[in-house]
mmCIF file of C-alpha atoms in Angstrom:
data_model
loop_
_atom_site.group_PDB
_atom_site.id
_atom_site.type_symbol
_atom_site.label_atom_id
_atom_site.label_comp_id
_atom_site.label_asym_id
_atom_site.label_seq_id
_atom_site.Cartn_x
_atom_site.Cartn_y
_atom_site.Cartn_z
ATOM 1 C CA UNK A 21 8.396 -0.067 -3.939
ATOM 2 C CA UNK A 22 6.007 -2.083 -6.053
ATOM 3 C CA UNK A 23 4.737 -0.630 -9.334
ATOM 4 C CA UNK A 24 4.486 -3.046 -12.251
ATOM 5 C CA UNK A 25 4.591 -0.245 -14.836
ATOM 6 C CA UNK A 26 7.201 2.102 -13.373
ATOM 7 C CA UNK A 27 9.642 -0.249 -11.666
ATOM 8 C CA UNK A 28 12.356 -0.037 -14.309
ATOM 9 C CA UNK A 29 12.246 3.758 -14.503
ATOM 10 C CA UNK A 30 12.238 4.038 -10.732
ATOM 11 C CA UNK A 31 15.343 1.849 -10.472
ATOM 12 C CA UNK A 32 17.178 4.219 -12.809
ATOM 13 C CA UNK A 33 16.045 7.349 -10.996
ATOM 14 C CA UNK A 34 16.125 6.249 -7.357
ATOM 15 C CA UNK A 35 18.828 3.583 -7.500
ATOM 16 C CA UNK A 36 19.484 2.105 -4.048
ATOM 17 C CA UNK A 37 17.404 4.607 -2.049
ATOM 18 C CA UNK A 38 14.356 2.324 -2.298
ATOM 19 C CA UNK A 39 13.671 -1.376 -1.835
ATOM 20 C CA UNK A 40 12.152 -2.735 -5.076
ATOM 21 C CA UNK A 41 9.757 -5.681 -5.158
ATOM 22 C CA UNK A 42 8.067 -7.594 -7.937
ATOM 23 C CA UNK A 43 5.368 -8.848 -5.559
ATOM 24 C CA UNK A 44 3.068 -6.544 -3.604
ATOM 25 C CA UNK A 45 3.081 -8.809 -0.542
ATOM 26 C CA UNK A 46 6.882 -8.952 -0.512
ATOM 27 C CA UNK A 47 6.828 -5.168 -0.633
ATOM 28 C CA UNK A 48 4.629 -4.697 2.443
ATOM 29 C CA UNK A 49 6.429 -7.179 4.686
ATOM 30 C CA UNK A 50 7.443 -5.482 7.972
ATOM 31 C CA UNK A 51 6.530 -1.952 6.834
ATOM 32 C CA UNK A 52 5.258 0.794 9.121
ATOM 33 C CA UNK A 53 2.580 1.832 6.598
ATOM 34 C CA UNK A 54 1.159 0.719 3.277
ATOM 35 C CA UNK A 55 1.093 3.713 0.946
ATOM 36 C CA UNK A 56 -1.118 3.223 -2.085
ATOM 37 C CA UNK A 57 -0.077 5.691 -4.774
ATOM 38 C CA UNK A 58 -1.416 3.936 -7.883
ATOM 39 C CA UNK A 59 -4.695 2.309 -8.806
ATOM 40 C CA UNK A 60 -3.245 -0.841 -10.337
ATOM 41 C CA UNK A 61 -5.397 -3.986 -10.010
ATOM 42 C CA UNK A 62 -2.905 -5.443 -7.504
ATOM 43 C CA UNK A 63 -3.681 -2.569 -5.147
ATOM 44 C CA UNK A 64 -7.436 -2.758 -5.652
ATOM 45 C CA UNK A 65 -7.418 -6.511 -4.948
ATOM 46 C CA UNK A 66 -5.107 -6.340 -1.928
ATOM 47 C CA UNK A 67 -5.973 -9.176 0.455
ATOM 48 C CA UNK A 68 -6.213 -7.242 3.710
ATOM 49 C CA UNK A 69 -6.215 -10.362 5.885
ATOM 50 C CA UNK A 70 -2.937 -11.468 4.330
ATOM 51 C CA UNK A 71 -1.562 -7.923 4.436
ATOM 52 C CA UNK A 72 -2.393 -7.547 8.136
ATOM 53 C CA UNK A 73 -0.215 -10.568 8.922
ATOM 54 C CA UNK A 74 2.735 -9.100 7.011
ATOM 55 C CA UNK A 75 2.905 -5.473 8.109
ATOM 56 C CA UNK A 76 4.597 -4.192 11.232
ATOM 57 C CA UNK A 77 1.991 -1.457 11.707
ATOM 58 C CA UNK A 78 -1.547 -1.819 10.289
ATOM 59 C CA UNK A 79 -1.797 1.590 8.613
ATOM 60 C CA UNK A 80 -2.940 2.304 5.057
ATOM 61 C CA UNK A 81 -2.414 5.698 3.432
ATOM 62 C CA UNK A 82 -4.540 5.562 0.302
ATOM 63 C CA UNK A 83 -3.575 8.389 -2.042
ATOM 64 C CA UNK A 84 -5.937 7.120 -4.744
ATOM 65 C CA UNK A 85 -8.839 6.286 -2.395
ATOM 66 C CA UNK A 86 -9.318 2.910 -4.074
ATOM 67 C CA UNK A 87 -10.101 0.948 -0.914
ATOM 68 C CA UNK A 88 -13.316 1.145 1.069
ATOM 69 C CA UNK A 89 -12.403 2.768 4.398
ATOM 70 C CA UNK A 90 -14.909 0.748 6.425
ATOM 71 C CA UNK A 91 -13.617 -2.513 4.971
ATOM 72 C CA UNK A 92 -9.989 -1.655 5.764
ATOM 73 C CA UNK A 93 -10.924 -0.647 9.302
ATOM 74 C CA UNK A 94 -12.967 -3.820 9.802
ATOM 75 C CA UNK A 95 -9.784 -5.773 9.013
ATOM 76 C CA UNK A 96 -7.893 -3.934 11.765
ATOM 77 C CA UNK A 97 -6.185 -1.218 9.728
ATOM 78 C CA UNK A 98 -6.043 2.467 10.449
ATOM 79 C CA UNK A 99 -7.121 3.985 7.126
ATOM 80 C CA UNK A 100 -6.193 7.441 5.866
ATOM 81 C CA UNK A 101 -7.631 8.410 2.499
ATOM 82 C CA UNK A 102 -6.016 11.513 1.038
ATOM 83 C CA UNK A 103 -8.659 14.213 0.753
ATOM 84 C CA UNK A 104 -11.013 12.568 3.264
ATOM 85 C CA UNK A 105 -11.701 13.948 6.713
ATOM 86 C CA UNK A 106 -10.168 11.868 9.536
ATOM 87 C CA UNK A 107 -13.676 10.957 10.708
ATOM 88 C CA UNK A 108 -14.493 9.219 7.417
#
């Protein structure tokens, strides 16, 4: 989990059930999917080329719809924006 504002509270609530990271790229290393649940600048500025080399599976689930689907797909990611039809 990477959330610069909520990390401390999450540690108290979730304890050891989650892996906590101070760096977004550390957080996505070897994951099956990148789940974007906040619209922090770090998420908006995610370097998709760098991210693609870190993830196990190139899948982005964008709950906030902050990324441009076509851009993510052009970088080799499957992109799912919550509230968007699968064709979009």
